[in-house]
mmCIF file of C-alpha atoms in Angstrom:
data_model
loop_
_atom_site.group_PDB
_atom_site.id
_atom_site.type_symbol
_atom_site.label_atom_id
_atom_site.label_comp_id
_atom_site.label_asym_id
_atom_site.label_seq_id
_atom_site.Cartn_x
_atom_site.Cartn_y
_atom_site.Cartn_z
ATOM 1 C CA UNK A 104 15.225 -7.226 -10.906
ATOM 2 C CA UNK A 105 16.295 -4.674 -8.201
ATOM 3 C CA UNK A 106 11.843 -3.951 -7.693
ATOM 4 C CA UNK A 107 10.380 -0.671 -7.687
ATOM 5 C CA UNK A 108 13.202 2.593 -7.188
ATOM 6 C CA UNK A 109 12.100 5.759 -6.172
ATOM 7 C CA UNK A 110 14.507 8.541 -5.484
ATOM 8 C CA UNK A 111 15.105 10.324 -3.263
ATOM 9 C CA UNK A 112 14.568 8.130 -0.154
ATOM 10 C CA UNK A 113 13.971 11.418 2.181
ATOM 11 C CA UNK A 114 13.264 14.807 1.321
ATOM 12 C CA UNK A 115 12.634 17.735 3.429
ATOM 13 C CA UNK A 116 11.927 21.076 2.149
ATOM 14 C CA UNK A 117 10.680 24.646 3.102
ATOM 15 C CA UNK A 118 6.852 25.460 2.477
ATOM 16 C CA UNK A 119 6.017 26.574 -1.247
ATOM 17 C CA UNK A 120 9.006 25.040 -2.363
ATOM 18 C CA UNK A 121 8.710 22.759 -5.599
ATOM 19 C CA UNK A 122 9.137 18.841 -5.137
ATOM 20 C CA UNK A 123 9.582 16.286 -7.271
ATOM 21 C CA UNK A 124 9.472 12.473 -6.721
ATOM 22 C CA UNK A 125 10.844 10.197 -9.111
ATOM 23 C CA UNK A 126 9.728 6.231 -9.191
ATOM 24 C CA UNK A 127 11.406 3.689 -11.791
ATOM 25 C CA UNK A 128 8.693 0.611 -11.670
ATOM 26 C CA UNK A 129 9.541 -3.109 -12.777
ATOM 27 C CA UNK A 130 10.995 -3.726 -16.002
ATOM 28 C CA UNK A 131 7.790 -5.018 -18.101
ATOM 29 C CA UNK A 132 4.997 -3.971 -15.899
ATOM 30 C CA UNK A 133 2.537 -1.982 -17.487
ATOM 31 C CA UNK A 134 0.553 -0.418 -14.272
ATOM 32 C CA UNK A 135 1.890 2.463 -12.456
ATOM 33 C CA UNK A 136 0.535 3.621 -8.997
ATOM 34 C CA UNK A 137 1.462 6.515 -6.738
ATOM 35 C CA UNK A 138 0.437 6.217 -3.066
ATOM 36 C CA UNK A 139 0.517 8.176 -0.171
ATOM 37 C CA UNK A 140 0.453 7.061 3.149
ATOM 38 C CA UNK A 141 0.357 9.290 6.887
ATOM 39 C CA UNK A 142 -0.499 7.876 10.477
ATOM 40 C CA UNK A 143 -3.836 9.476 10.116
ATOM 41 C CA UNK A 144 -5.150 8.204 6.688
ATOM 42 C CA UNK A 145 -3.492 5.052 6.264
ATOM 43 C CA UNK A 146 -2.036 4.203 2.757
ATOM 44 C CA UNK A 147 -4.406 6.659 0.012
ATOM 45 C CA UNK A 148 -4.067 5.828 -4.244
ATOM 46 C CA UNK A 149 -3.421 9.390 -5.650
ATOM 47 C CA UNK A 150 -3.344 8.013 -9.464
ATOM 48 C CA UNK A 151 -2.644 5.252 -11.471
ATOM 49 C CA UNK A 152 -1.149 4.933 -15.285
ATOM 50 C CA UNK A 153 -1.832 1.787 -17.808
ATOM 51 C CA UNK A 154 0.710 1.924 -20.279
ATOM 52 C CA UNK A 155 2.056 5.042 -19.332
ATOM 53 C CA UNK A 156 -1.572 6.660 -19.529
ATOM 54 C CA UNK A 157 -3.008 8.290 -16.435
ATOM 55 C CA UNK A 158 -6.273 6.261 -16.240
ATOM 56 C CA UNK A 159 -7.829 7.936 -12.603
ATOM 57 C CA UNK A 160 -6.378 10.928 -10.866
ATOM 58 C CA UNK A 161 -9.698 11.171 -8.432
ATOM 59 C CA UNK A 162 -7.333 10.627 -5.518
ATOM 60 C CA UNK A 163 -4.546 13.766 -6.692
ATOM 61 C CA UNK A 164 -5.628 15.818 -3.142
ATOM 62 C CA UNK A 165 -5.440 19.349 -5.420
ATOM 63 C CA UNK A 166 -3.768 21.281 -8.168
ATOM 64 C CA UNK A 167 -0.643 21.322 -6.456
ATOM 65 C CA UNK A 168 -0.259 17.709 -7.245
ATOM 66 C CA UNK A 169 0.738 16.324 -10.880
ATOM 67 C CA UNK A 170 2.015 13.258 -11.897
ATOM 68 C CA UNK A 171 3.471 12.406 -14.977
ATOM 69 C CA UNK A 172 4.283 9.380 -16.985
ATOM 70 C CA UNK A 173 6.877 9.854 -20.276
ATOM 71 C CA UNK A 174 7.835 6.420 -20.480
ATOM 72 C CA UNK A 175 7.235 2.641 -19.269
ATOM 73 C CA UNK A 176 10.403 3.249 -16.926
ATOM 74 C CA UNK A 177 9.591 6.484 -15.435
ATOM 75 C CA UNK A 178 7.230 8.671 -13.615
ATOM 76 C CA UNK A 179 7.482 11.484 -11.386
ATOM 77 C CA UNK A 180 4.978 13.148 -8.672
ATOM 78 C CA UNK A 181 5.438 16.846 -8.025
ATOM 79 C CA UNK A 182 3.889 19.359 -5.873
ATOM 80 C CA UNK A 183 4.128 22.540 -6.061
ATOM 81 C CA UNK A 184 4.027 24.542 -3.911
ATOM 82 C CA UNK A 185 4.615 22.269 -1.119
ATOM 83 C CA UNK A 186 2.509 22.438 2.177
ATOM 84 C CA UNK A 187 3.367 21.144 5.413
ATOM 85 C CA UNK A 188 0.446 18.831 5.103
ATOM 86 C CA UNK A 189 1.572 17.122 2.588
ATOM 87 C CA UNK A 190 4.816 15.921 4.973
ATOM 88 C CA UNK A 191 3.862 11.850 4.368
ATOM 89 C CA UNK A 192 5.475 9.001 2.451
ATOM 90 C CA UNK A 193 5.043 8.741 -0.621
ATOM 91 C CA UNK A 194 5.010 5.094 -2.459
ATOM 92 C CA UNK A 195 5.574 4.397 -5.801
ATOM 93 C CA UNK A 196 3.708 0.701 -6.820
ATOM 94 C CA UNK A 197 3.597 -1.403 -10.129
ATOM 95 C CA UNK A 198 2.176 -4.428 -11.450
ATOM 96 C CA UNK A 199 1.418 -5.987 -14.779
ATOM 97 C CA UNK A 200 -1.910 -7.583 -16.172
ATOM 98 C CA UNK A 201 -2.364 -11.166 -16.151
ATOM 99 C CA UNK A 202 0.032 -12.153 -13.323
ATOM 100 C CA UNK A 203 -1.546 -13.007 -10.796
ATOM 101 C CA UNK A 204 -2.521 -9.037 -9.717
ATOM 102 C CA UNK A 205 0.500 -8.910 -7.364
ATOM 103 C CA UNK A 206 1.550 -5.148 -6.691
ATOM 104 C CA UNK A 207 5.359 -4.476 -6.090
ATOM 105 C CA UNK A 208 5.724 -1.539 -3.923
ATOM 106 C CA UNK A 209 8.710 0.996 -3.786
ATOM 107 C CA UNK A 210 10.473 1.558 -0.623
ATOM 108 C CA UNK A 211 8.640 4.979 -0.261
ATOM 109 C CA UNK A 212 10.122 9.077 -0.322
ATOM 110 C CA UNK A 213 9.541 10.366 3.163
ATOM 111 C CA UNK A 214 8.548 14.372 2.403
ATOM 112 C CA UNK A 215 9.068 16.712 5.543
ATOM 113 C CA UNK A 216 7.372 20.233 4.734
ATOM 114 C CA UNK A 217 8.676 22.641 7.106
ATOM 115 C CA UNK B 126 -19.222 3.251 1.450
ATOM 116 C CA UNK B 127 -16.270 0.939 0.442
ATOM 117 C CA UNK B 128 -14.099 0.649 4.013
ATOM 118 C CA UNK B 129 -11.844 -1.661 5.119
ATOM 119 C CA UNK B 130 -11.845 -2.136 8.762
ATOM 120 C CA UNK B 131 -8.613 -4.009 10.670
ATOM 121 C CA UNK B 132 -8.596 -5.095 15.129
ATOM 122 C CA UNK B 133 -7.112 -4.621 16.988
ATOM 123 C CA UNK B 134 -5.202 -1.484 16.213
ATOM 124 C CA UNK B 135 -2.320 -2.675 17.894
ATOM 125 C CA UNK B 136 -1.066 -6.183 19.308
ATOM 126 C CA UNK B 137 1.794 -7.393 21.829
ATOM 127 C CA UNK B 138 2.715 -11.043 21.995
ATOM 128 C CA UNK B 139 5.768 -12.935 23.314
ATOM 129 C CA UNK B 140 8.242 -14.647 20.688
ATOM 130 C CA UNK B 141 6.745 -18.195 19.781
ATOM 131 C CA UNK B 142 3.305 -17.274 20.482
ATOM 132 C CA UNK B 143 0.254 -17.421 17.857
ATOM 133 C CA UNK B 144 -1.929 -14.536 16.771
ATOM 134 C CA UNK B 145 -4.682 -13.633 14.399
ATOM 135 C CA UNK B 146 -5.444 -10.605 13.259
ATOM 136 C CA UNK B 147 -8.985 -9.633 11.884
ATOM 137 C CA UNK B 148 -10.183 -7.435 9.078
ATOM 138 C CA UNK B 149 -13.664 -7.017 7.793
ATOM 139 C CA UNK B 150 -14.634 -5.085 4.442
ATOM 140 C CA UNK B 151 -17.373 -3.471 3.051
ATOM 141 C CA UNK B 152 -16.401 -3.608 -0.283
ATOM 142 C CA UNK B 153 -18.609 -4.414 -3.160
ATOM 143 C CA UNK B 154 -18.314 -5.646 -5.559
ATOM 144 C CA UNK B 155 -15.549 -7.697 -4.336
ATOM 145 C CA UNK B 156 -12.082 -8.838 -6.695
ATOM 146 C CA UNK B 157 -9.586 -10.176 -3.997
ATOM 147 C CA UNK B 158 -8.461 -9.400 -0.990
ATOM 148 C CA UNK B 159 -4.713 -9.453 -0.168
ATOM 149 C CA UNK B 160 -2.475 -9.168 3.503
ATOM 150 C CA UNK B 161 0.969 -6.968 3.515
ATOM 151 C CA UNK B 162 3.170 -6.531 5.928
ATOM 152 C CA UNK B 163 5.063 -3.535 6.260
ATOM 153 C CA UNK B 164 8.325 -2.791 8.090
ATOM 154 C CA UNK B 165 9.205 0.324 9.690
ATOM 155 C CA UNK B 166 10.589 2.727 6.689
ATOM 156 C CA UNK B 167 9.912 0.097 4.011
ATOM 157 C CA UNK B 168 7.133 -0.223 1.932
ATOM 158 C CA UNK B 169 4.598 -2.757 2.329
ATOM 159 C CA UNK B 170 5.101 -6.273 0.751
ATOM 160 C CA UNK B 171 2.500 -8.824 -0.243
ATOM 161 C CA UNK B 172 2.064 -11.825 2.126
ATOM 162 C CA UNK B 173 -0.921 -13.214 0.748
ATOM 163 C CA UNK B 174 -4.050 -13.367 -1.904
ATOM 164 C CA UNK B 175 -7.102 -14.503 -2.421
ATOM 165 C CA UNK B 176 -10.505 -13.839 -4.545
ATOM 166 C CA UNK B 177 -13.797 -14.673 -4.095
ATOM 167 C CA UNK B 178 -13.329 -18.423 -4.618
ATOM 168 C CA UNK B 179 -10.679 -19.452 -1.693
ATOM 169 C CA UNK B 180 -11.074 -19.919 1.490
ATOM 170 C CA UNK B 181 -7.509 -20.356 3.135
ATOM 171 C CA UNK B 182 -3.889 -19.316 1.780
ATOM 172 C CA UNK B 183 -0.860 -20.107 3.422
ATOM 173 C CA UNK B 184 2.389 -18.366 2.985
ATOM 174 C CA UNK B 185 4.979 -19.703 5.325
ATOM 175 C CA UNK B 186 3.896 -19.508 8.783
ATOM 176 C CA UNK B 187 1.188 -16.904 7.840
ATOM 177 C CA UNK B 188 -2.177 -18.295 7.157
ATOM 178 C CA UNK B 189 -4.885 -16.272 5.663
ATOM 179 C CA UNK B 190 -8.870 -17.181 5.612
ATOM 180 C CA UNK B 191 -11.715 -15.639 3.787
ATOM 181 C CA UNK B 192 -15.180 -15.485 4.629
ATOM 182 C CA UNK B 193 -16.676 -13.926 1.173
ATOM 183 C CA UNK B 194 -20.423 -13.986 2.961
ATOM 184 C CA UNK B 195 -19.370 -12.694 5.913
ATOM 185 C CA UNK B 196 -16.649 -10.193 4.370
ATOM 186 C CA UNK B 197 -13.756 -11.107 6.465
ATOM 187 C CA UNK B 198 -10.963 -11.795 6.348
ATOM 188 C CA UNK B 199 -7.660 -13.052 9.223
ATOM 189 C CA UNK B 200 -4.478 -13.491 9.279
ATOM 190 C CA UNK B 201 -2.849 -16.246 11.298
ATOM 191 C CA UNK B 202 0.489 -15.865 12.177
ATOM 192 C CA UNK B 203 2.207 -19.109 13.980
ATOM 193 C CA UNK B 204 5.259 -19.411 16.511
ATOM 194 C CA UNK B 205 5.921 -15.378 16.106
ATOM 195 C CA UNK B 206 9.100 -14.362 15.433
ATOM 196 C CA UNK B 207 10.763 -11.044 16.782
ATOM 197 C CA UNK B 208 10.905 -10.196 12.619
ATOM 198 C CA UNK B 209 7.124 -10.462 12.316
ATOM 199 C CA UNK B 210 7.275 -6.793 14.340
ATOM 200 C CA UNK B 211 5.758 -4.661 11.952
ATOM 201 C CA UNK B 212 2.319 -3.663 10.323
ATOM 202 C CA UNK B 213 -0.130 -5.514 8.988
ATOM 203 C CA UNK B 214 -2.298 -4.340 6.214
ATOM 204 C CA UNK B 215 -5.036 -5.802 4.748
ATOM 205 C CA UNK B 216 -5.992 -4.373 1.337
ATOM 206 C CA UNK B 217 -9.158 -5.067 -0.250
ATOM 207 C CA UNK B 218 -9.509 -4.970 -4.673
ATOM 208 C CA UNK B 219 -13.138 -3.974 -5.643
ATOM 209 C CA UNK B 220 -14.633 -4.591 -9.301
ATOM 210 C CA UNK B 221 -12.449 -6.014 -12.132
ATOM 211 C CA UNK B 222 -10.014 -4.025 -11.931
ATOM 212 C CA UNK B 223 -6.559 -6.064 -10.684
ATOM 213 C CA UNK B 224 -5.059 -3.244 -8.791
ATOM 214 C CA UNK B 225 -6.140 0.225 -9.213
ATOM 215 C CA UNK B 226 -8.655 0.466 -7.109
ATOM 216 C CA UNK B 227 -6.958 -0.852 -4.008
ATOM 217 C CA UNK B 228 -8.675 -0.095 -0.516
ATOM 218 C CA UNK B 229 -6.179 -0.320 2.293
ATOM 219 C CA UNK B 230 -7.222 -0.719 6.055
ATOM 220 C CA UNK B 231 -5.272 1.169 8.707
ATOM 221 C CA UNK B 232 -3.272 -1.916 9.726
ATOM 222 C CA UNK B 233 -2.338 -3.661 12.551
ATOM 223 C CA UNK B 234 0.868 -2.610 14.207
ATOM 224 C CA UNK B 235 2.518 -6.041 15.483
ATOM 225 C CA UNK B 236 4.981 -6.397 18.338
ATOM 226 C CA UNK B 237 7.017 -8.977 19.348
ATOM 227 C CA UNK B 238 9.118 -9.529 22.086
ATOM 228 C CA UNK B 239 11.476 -11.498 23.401
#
C-alpha cells in the first residue's frame, strides 16, 4: 500500500484565494483525520470522519474551513478565503478500528498564504 | 486541562551517544500514549505504543517507558545515529476513543552530529 496521499505536496497562494487539499487514506481504513501543524501550535486535529461521517469538527479554526468526505477513498479540506495565517502544513491521517490504534500519517500539503 | 508537555525543547548529542527524552501528560482519562518521530518535510511516523497496562516498549534501538501514576512517559534512544535527527513527538489518546482525540506535545527537535 503506497500509505496516506495527499496532493498537492506545496501550495502557495494569494490571500482570499480558494484552496483545496485533497488526502487519499489507506485502502480499508475507516477513520479519517485532518491535522494541522505550525512552529507555534504544534500538530492541532481540525476534524475527524468514521466511515466517511464527520464525527467532531470542534477543532475546524472558522467558517472558512470545510472538510468533506464523499467516499472511503477521498476527502478534501478547503478554505476559503485563504488567510495568511493559515500558511501551515496540513496532514492528512487514517487508521482503522481494531488494529492496534496505529495512525498512518500523510506526508503533509505545505500552504503559503501570501 | 488535557496538555502534553515534552523537555527539553531541543537536544544536541554526538553520533553513538544515548539520550532520553521526557514527556509528561495531563491527560485524563488516559487510552495510550504513543512516540513519533518526524523528519523534516515528512509527516510524523509511529515509533512506539503503549496503554495503561505496559510499562516498557522497545522498537529497535528506541525504548519507550510509562509511568501511568506518575503520567510520564521517555523515550530512550541508544548509540544515536546521524538519521535519528529529527523531531520527536509524543502524542497522548484520552478516553476510548483509538485515535480521534489525539493530544500532541510540541516535540523534541533531535540533532545529531558527527
Amino acid at each position: 500500500d503506497a500509505g496516506v496521499i495527499q496532493s498537492p505536496r506545496h501550495e502557495v497562494t494569494e490571500m482570499g484565494q480558494e484552496v483545496t487539499l485533497r488526502c487519499k487514506p489507506i485502502s480499508g481504513h475507516d477513520y479519517l483525520f485532518w491535522y494541522r501543524q505550525t512552529m507555534m501550535r504544534g500538530l492541532e486535529l481540525l476534524i475527524y470522519f468514521n466511515n466517511n461521517v464527520p464525527i467532531d469538527d470542534s477543532g475546524m479554526p472558522e467558517d472558512r474551513f470545510s472538510a468533506k468526505m464523499p467516499n472511503a477513498s477521498f476527502s478534501t479540506l478547503k478554505i476559503q478565503p485563504s488567510e495568511p495565517r493559515d500558511s501551515a502544513v496540513y496532514f492528512c491521517a487514517s487508521s482503522v478500528t481494531g488494529t492496534g490504534i496505529v495512525t498512518f500519517f500523510g506526508q503533509g500539503t505545505r500552504l503559503t498564504v501570501v | 486541562k488535557n496538555q502534553v508537555e515534552q523537555s527539553p525543547q531541543s537536544l544536541i548529542i554526538l553520533e553513538g551517544k544515548n539520550c532520553t527524552l521526557q514527556c509528561n501528560y495531563t491527560v485524563s482519562p488516559f487510552s495510550n500514549l504513543r512516540w513519533y518521530k518526524q523528519d523534516t518535510g515528512r509527516g510524523p511516523v509511529s515509533l512506539t505504543i503503549m496503554t495503561f497496562s505496559e510499562n516498557t516498549k522497545s522498537n529497535g534501538r528506541y525504548t519507550a517507558t510509562l509511568d501511568a501514576d506518575t503520567k510520564q512517559s521517555s523515550l530512550h534512544i541508544t548509540a544515536s545515529q546521524l538519521s535519528d535527527s529529527a523531531s520527536y513527538i509524543c502524542v497522548v489518546t484520552g478516553g476510548g476513543y483509538q485515535g480521534g482525540k489525539l493530544i500532541f506535545g510540541q516535540g523534541t527537535e533531535l540533532s545529531v552530529k558527527p
